[in-house]
Amino acid sequence: MSDVLSPLHDEHVALGAALTSFAGWQMPLRYTSDIAEHQAVRTAAGLFDLSHMGELEVSGAGAAAALDHALVGDLTALALGRARYTMIVREDGGVLDDLVVYRLAEDRFLVVANASNVAVVRDALTERLAGFDATLHDASLTTALIAVQGPRAEEIVTSAAEPVDVDPIRELKYYAAVNATVSGVPALVARTGYTGEDGFELFVPAEAAAELWRDLLAAGEPLGLVPAGLSARDSLRLEAGMPLYGNELDTTTTPYEAGLGRVVKLDKTGPDGTPLPFVGRAVLASRKGAQPARVLVGLRGLGKRAARHGYDVVMSTAPDAPVIGHVTSGAPSPTLGHPIALAYVTPEMCGEGRELAVDVRGRREPVVVVPVPFYRRPR
């Protein structure tokens, strides 16, 4: 089966992007160089095409209650115009996907799923909405998602916005969204992102995406904006310590193992104040407070060679040191100048400052356990 083409495919081709197959889509991997695009986001801004992400609209008088039943988060408590990071899990607590949910109206929500999991999330939500006064509409193929990320993102987006929308965009809090017109295109503008920088994500009709892309690129070029591909997006999110589904999260992992137990709201209650059951609650309740079999940690490389996904983590650089975990993501950090990685290790080995090693193609490279995120943007 051929990959789905982004509404911005022709723009990427015109810019000379190296394209790659990703989650069933043909998407830009890079336009110039991974490091240049990464550094542009840290120092100025990057323009990303995220149209491969899934947009699922849940609406109806029972939408909030349905999502409370379907997801681990408390969506009834989500304020209008705000967004929340949450997860959908199986009955056994394994993560089906991590999500961002926006409350667009009292009875209308936008659920944003990872590209590789859109069908899984759609099917699970459809099943879990049964019995509630709520319906689901999959808008993934009719919606484009464009992100402007970096310290100059606000200048760029507001320069292209209608005058009446400039202040509402400037005043947006983190994890909040507002309807606005940008470059003449009606958009849901959200102050969210996946790079560790300030920035915005703009949900727009697919047919208007190319016009918006070109206008933002023109408006931002004098300020240092460059188009950025999936490769830079991955190194940026790793520096920011953000999990990637398929690496740090999957159906064998609970939110607690991933260090994300805070998103599980075991104490959410129904309108009458009684505890609210949700899919996966029983297993997750039994796991809370229990020592997990493995813990997600950050690793700083002390040598030059970077660990990669799947590499063994070993107790020391000794040739016979036992394997105590596996790397989930790893790369040289363009911002920090040394290798970084996320890895699952046994609980006894997870203490900050503990010296371990990673087997990099037969050579045991020294690493040390460090706090995550690896990078925090200046405030």
Coordinates of C-alpha atoms in Angstrom, one line a residue:
M1 CA 0.0 0.0 0.0
S2 CA 1.3 3.5 -0.9
D3 CA 2.1 6.0 1.8
V4 CA -0.5 8.8 2.5
L5 CA 0.8 12.1 1.2
S6 CA 0.6 15.1 3.5
P7 CA -1.4 18.1 2.3
L8 CA 2.1 19.8 2.3
H9 CA 3.8 17.2 0.2
D10 CA 4.4 19.5 -2.8
E11 CA 5.9 22.1 -0.4
H12 CA 8.3 19.6 0.9
V13 CA 9.4 18.5 -2.5
A14 CA 9.8 22.1 -3.6
L15 CA 12.1 22.7 -0.6
G16 CA 14.2 19.7 -1.5
A17 CA 13.3 17.7 1.6
A18 CA 14.6 14.1 2.0
L19 CA 11.3 12.2 2.4
T20 CA 10.8 9.0 4.5
S21 CA 8.0 6.6 5.1
F22 CA 6.7 7.1 8.6
A23 CA 3.6 5.4 10.1
G24 CA 2.1 5.0 6.7
W25 CA 2.8 8.6 5.6
Q26 CA 5.4 10.1 3.3
M27 CA 7.0 12.8 5.5
P28 CA 10.1 15.1 5.5
L29 CA 13.0 13.6 7.4
R30 CA 15.2 16.7 6.9
Y31 CA 15.5 19.7 4.5
T32 CA 19.2 20.6 5.0
S33 CA 20.9 19.0 8.0
D34 CA 19.6 17.5 11.2
I35 CA 21.9 19.6 13.4
A36 CA 21.1 22.9 11.6
E37 CA 17.4 22.3 11.9
H38 CA 17.7 21.3 15.6
Q39 CA 19.8 24.3 16.4
A40 CA 17.4 26.7 14.6
V41 CA 14.6 25.5 16.9
R42 CA 16.7 26.1 20.0
T43 CA 17.9 29.6 18.9
A44 CA 15.1 30.9 16.6
A45 CA 12.3 28.7 15.3
G46 CA 11.5 25.7 13.2
L47 CA 8.4 24.9 11.1
F48 CA 7.1 21.4 11.3
D49 CA 4.5 19.5 9.3
L50 CA 2.7 17.2 11.7
S51 CA -0.2 16.3 9.5
H52 CA 0.4 12.6 10.0
M53 CA -0.9 12.9 13.6
G54 CA -4.5 11.8 14.2
E55 CA -7.3 14.1 15.1
L56 CA -10.4 12.5 16.6
E57 CA -13.3 14.6 17.6
V58 CA -15.6 13.4 20.5
S59 CA -18.8 15.3 20.9
G60 CA -22.2 15.0 22.6
A61 CA -23.7 15.7 26.0
G62 CA -21.9 12.6 27.4
A63 CA -18.5 13.3 25.8
A64 CA -16.7 14.2 29.0
A65 CA -18.1 11.2 30.9
A66 CA -17.2 8.9 28.0
L67 CA -13.6 10.1 27.9
D68 CA -13.3 9.8 31.7
H69 CA -14.3 6.1 31.1
A70 CA -12.0 5.6 28.1
L71 CA -8.8 7.4 29.3
V72 CA -6.7 7.5 32.5
G73 CA -7.1 11.3 32.9
D74 CA -9.9 13.4 34.4
L75 CA -11.4 15.1 31.3
T76 CA -14.5 16.3 33.1
A77 CA -12.2 18.6 35.0
L78 CA -10.5 20.0 31.9
A79 CA -11.4 23.6 31.5
L80 CA -12.8 25.0 28.2
G81 CA -9.9 26.0 25.9
R82 CA -7.3 24.0 27.8
A83 CA -5.4 20.9 26.8
R84 CA -4.2 17.8 28.8
Y85 CA -1.6 15.2 28.2
T86 CA -3.1 11.8 29.0
M87 CA -3.1 8.1 27.9
I88 CA -5.4 5.4 26.7
V89 CA -4.5 2.0 28.2
R90 CA -5.7 -1.6 27.9
E91 CA -7.5 -3.5 30.8
D92 CA -4.1 -4.8 31.9
G93 CA -2.7 -1.2 32.1
G94 CA -0.5 -1.4 29.0
V95 CA -0.3 1.9 27.1
L96 CA -2.2 1.9 23.8
D97 CA -1.2 5.5 23.1
D98 CA -0.3 8.8 24.7
L99 CA -2.6 11.6 23.7
V100 CA -3.2 15.3 24.0
V101 CA -6.9 16.2 24.5
Y102 CA -8.3 19.7 23.9
R103 CA -11.6 20.8 25.3
L104 CA -13.1 22.9 22.5
A105 CA -16.6 23.3 24.0
E106 CA -18.5 21.9 27.1
D107 CA -19.5 18.9 25.0
R108 CA -16.7 18.7 22.4
F109 CA -13.2 17.4 22.6
L110 CA -10.3 17.0 20.2
V111 CA -8.2 13.9 20.9
V112 CA -4.8 14.0 19.2
A113 CA -3.2 10.5 18.7
N114 CA 0.2 9.4 17.4
A115 CA 0.2 8.6 13.7
S116 CA 1.0 5.0 14.1
N117 CA -1.9 4.5 16.5
V118 CA -4.8 6.4 15.0
A119 CA -6.7 3.3 14.0
V120 CA -6.1 1.6 17.4
V121 CA -7.2 4.7 19.3
R122 CA -10.2 5.3 17.1
D123 CA -11.4 1.7 17.4
A124 CA -10.8 1.6 21.2
L125 CA -12.6 4.9 21.7
T126 CA -15.5 3.8 19.5
E127 CA -16.0 0.7 21.6
R128 CA -15.6 2.6 24.9
L129 CA -18.1 5.4 23.9
A130 CA -20.9 2.8 23.5
G131 CA -23.6 3.5 26.1
F132 CA -22.6 7.2 26.4
D133 CA -24.3 10.1 24.7
A134 CA -21.2 10.8 22.6
T135 CA -20.0 10.3 19.0
L136 CA -16.6 10.1 17.4
H137 CA -15.5 11.7 14.1
D138 CA -12.2 10.9 12.6
A139 CA -10.9 14.2 11.1
S140 CA -7.3 13.0 10.6
L141 CA -7.3 13.1 6.8
T142 CA -9.1 16.5 6.5
T143 CA -7.0 18.3 9.1
A144 CA -3.4 19.5 8.7
L145 CA -1.2 20.2 11.7
I146 CA 1.6 22.8 11.4
A147 CA 3.9 23.6 14.4
V148 CA 6.1 26.6 14.9
Q149 CA 8.5 25.9 17.7
G150 CA 11.3 28.0 19.2
P151 CA 12.0 31.2 21.1
R152 CA 10.8 33.4 18.2
A153 CA 7.6 31.3 17.6
E154 CA 5.3 33.9 19.2
E155 CA 6.7 36.7 17.0
I156 CA 6.2 34.6 13.9
V157 CA 2.7 33.4 14.5
T158 CA 1.4 36.8 15.7
S159 CA 2.9 38.5 12.7
A160 CA 0.7 36.4 10.4
A161 CA -2.4 36.6 12.6
E162 CA -5.3 38.9 12.2
P163 CA -4.9 42.0 14.4
V164 CA -7.8 41.0 16.6
D165 CA -6.2 37.6 17.3
V166 CA -2.7 38.9 18.2
D167 CA -3.3 39.5 21.9
P168 CA -5.3 36.3 22.5
I169 CA -2.4 34.3 20.9
R170 CA 0.2 36.2 23.0
E171 CA -1.7 35.6 26.2
L172 CA -2.2 31.9 25.6
K173 CA -1.0 29.8 28.5
Y174 CA 1.0 26.6 28.0
Y175 CA -1.4 23.8 27.1
A176 CA -4.2 26.1 26.0
A177 CA -5.8 26.8 22.7
V178 CA -7.8 29.5 20.9
N179 CA -9.6 29.9 17.6
A180 CA -7.8 32.5 15.5
T181 CA -7.2 33.4 11.9
V182 CA -3.6 33.1 10.7
S183 CA -2.6 34.1 7.2
G184 CA -6.3 34.3 6.4
V185 CA -6.8 30.7 7.5
P186 CA -9.2 29.7 10.3
A187 CA -7.1 27.8 12.8
L188 CA -7.2 26.2 16.3
V189 CA -3.9 27.7 17.7
A190 CA -2.5 25.7 20.6
R191 CA 0.5 26.6 22.8
T192 CA 1.7 23.1 22.8
G193 CA 4.7 21.2 21.3
Y194 CA 7.1 18.4 21.5
T195 CA 10.5 20.1 21.4
G196 CA 11.0 21.6 24.8
E197 CA 10.7 25.1 23.4
D198 CA 7.9 27.7 23.5
G199 CA 5.8 27.2 20.4
F200 CA 2.4 26.7 18.7
E201 CA 0.6 24.0 16.9
L202 CA -2.0 25.1 14.3
F203 CA -4.8 22.8 13.3
V204 CA -6.2 23.9 10.0
P205 CA -8.3 22.5 7.1
A206 CA -6.1 20.3 4.9
E207 CA -6.9 22.4 1.8
A208 CA -5.6 25.6 3.4
A209 CA -2.4 24.1 4.8
A210 CA -0.1 25.0 1.9
E211 CA -1.1 28.7 1.9
L212 CA -0.5 28.9 5.7
W213 CA 2.9 27.0 5.4
R214 CA 4.2 29.4 2.8
D215 CA 3.1 32.5 4.7
L216 CA 4.6 31.4 7.9
L217 CA 7.9 30.5 6.2
A218 CA 8.0 33.9 4.6
A219 CA 7.1 35.7 7.8
G220 CA 9.6 33.8 9.8
E221 CA 12.6 33.6 7.5
P222 CA 14.0 37.0 8.6
L223 CA 13.7 35.8 12.2
G224 CA 15.6 32.6 11.6
L225 CA 12.7 30.2 11.0
V226 CA 13.6 27.1 8.9
P227 CA 11.6 24.1 7.9
A228 CA 12.5 21.2 10.2
G229 CA 12.0 17.4 9.6
L230 CA 11.3 14.4 11.7
S231 CA 15.0 13.8 12.5
A232 CA 15.3 17.2 14.3
R233 CA 11.9 16.6 16.0
D234 CA 13.2 13.4 17.5
S235 CA 16.5 14.8 18.8
L236 CA 14.7 17.8 20.2
R237 CA 12.1 15.7 22.0
L238 CA 14.8 13.4 23.4
E239 CA 16.7 16.4 24.9
A240 CA 13.4 17.5 26.4
G241 CA 12.9 14.0 27.9
M242 CA 9.6 13.4 26.2
P243 CA 8.5 9.8 25.6
L244 CA 8.0 8.4 22.1
Y245 CA 5.4 5.8 21.5
G246 CA 7.1 2.6 20.3
N247 CA 10.3 3.5 22.2
E248 CA 9.5 4.5 25.8
L249 CA 5.8 3.5 25.7
D250 CA 4.0 0.5 24.3
T251 CA 1.4 -2.1 25.4
T252 CA 3.9 -3.9 27.7
T253 CA 4.5 -0.7 29.7
T254 CA 2.3 1.0 32.3
P255 CA 2.4 4.7 32.9
Y256 CA 4.1 4.1 36.3
E257 CA 7.1 2.3 34.7
A258 CA 7.5 5.2 32.3
G259 CA 7.6 7.7 35.2
L260 CA 4.2 9.1 34.1
G261 CA 2.0 7.9 36.9
R262 CA 0.9 11.5 37.5
V263 CA -1.4 11.3 34.5
V264 CA -3.4 8.4 36.0
K265 CA -6.3 9.9 38.0
L266 CA -7.4 7.0 40.2
D267 CA -9.3 9.5 42.4
K268 CA -11.6 10.8 39.7
T269 CA -15.3 10.7 40.7
G270 CA -18.7 10.8 39.0
P271 CA -21.3 13.5 39.4
D272 CA -22.5 11.9 42.7
G273 CA -19.0 11.8 44.1
T274 CA -18.5 8.1 43.9
P275 CA -15.3 6.7 42.5
L276 CA -15.3 6.5 38.7
P277 CA -14.2 3.3 37.1
F278 CA -12.3 3.5 33.8
V279 CA -10.6 1.0 31.5
G280 CA -7.4 -0.2 33.2
R281 CA -8.2 1.2 36.6
A282 CA -8.1 -2.0 38.6
V283 CA -4.7 -3.0 37.4
L284 CA -3.3 0.5 37.6
A285 CA -4.6 0.9 41.2
S286 CA -2.7 -2.3 42.1
R287 CA 0.5 -1.0 40.6
K288 CA 0.5 2.4 42.2
G289 CA 3.0 2.5 45.0
A290 CA 4.4 -0.9 44.1
Q291 CA 8.0 -1.2 42.9
P292 CA 8.0 -1.6 39.1
A293 CA 10.1 -4.3 37.5
R294 CA 12.0 -1.6 35.5
V295 CA 12.4 2.1 35.7
L296 CA 12.9 4.7 32.9
V297 CA 16.1 6.7 33.4
G298 CA 18.2 9.3 31.7
L299 CA 21.8 8.4 30.7
R300 CA 24.6 10.8 30.0
G301 CA 27.3 9.3 27.8
L302 CA 30.8 9.8 29.1
G303 CA 32.4 8.8 25.8
K304 CA 31.8 10.0 22.3
R305 CA 29.7 7.1 20.9
A306 CA 26.0 7.3 21.3
A307 CA 23.7 4.6 22.5
R308 CA 20.8 3.7 20.2
H309 CA 17.3 2.1 20.6
G310 CA 17.6 -1.5 21.7
Y311 CA 21.2 -1.4 22.9
D312 CA 21.9 -3.3 26.1
V313 CA 22.6 -1.4 29.3
V314 CA 25.1 -3.3 31.5
M315 CA 26.3 -2.9 35.1
S316 CA 29.7 -1.6 34.2
T317 CA 32.4 -1.5 31.5
A318 CA 33.7 -4.9 32.6
P319 CA 33.5 -7.5 29.8
D320 CA 31.4 -9.8 31.9
A321 CA 29.1 -7.2 33.5
P322 CA 25.5 -8.4 33.4
V323 CA 22.8 -6.8 31.3
I324 CA 20.5 -4.7 33.5
G325 CA 18.3 -2.9 31.0
H326 CA 17.8 -1.6 27.4
V327 CA 18.1 1.7 25.7
T328 CA 14.8 3.1 24.3
S329 CA 16.1 6.2 22.7
G330 CA 19.6 7.6 22.2
A331 CA 21.5 10.1 20.2
P332 CA 24.3 12.7 20.3
S333 CA 22.8 15.9 21.8
P334 CA 23.4 18.8 19.5
T335 CA 22.6 21.3 22.3
L336 CA 24.6 19.7 25.1
G337 CA 27.5 18.3 23.1
H338 CA 27.5 14.8 24.5
P339 CA 25.5 11.6 24.0
I340 CA 22.2 11.2 25.8
A341 CA 19.8 8.3 26.1
L342 CA 16.6 7.1 27.8
A343 CA 16.7 3.5 29.1
Y344 CA 14.7 1.0 31.2
V345 CA 16.9 -0.5 33.9
T346 CA 16.2 -2.5 37.0
P347 CA 15.1 -0.4 40.1
E348 CA 18.4 -1.2 42.0
M349 CA 20.3 0.5 39.2
C350 CA 18.2 3.7 38.7
G351 CA 19.8 6.0 41.2
E352 CA 21.1 9.4 39.9
G353 CA 24.8 9.4 39.7
R354 CA 25.2 5.7 39.3
E355 CA 27.8 4.7 36.7
L356 CA 26.7 2.1 34.2
A357 CA 27.7 1.3 30.6
V358 CA 26.0 0.7 27.3
D359 CA 27.1 -2.0 24.8
V360 CA 27.6 0.0 21.6
R361 CA 28.2 -2.5 18.9
G362 CA 30.5 -4.7 21.1
R363 CA 32.2 -1.8 22.9
R364 CA 31.1 -0.9 26.4
E365 CA 30.7 2.8 26.6
P366 CA 30.5 4.4 30.1
V367 CA 27.3 6.3 31.1
V368 CA 25.9 7.9 34.2
V369 CA 22.3 8.1 35.4
V370 CA 21.1 11.7 35.3
P371 CA 17.8 13.6 35.8
V372 CA 15.4 14.0 32.9
P373 CA 14.8 16.3 31.0
F374 CA 18.4 16.7 29.8
Y375 CA 17.6 20.2 28.5
R376 CA 15.3 23.0 29.9
R377 CA 14.7 26.1 27.9
P378 CA 15.7 29.4 29.5
R379 CA 12.8 31.2 31.1

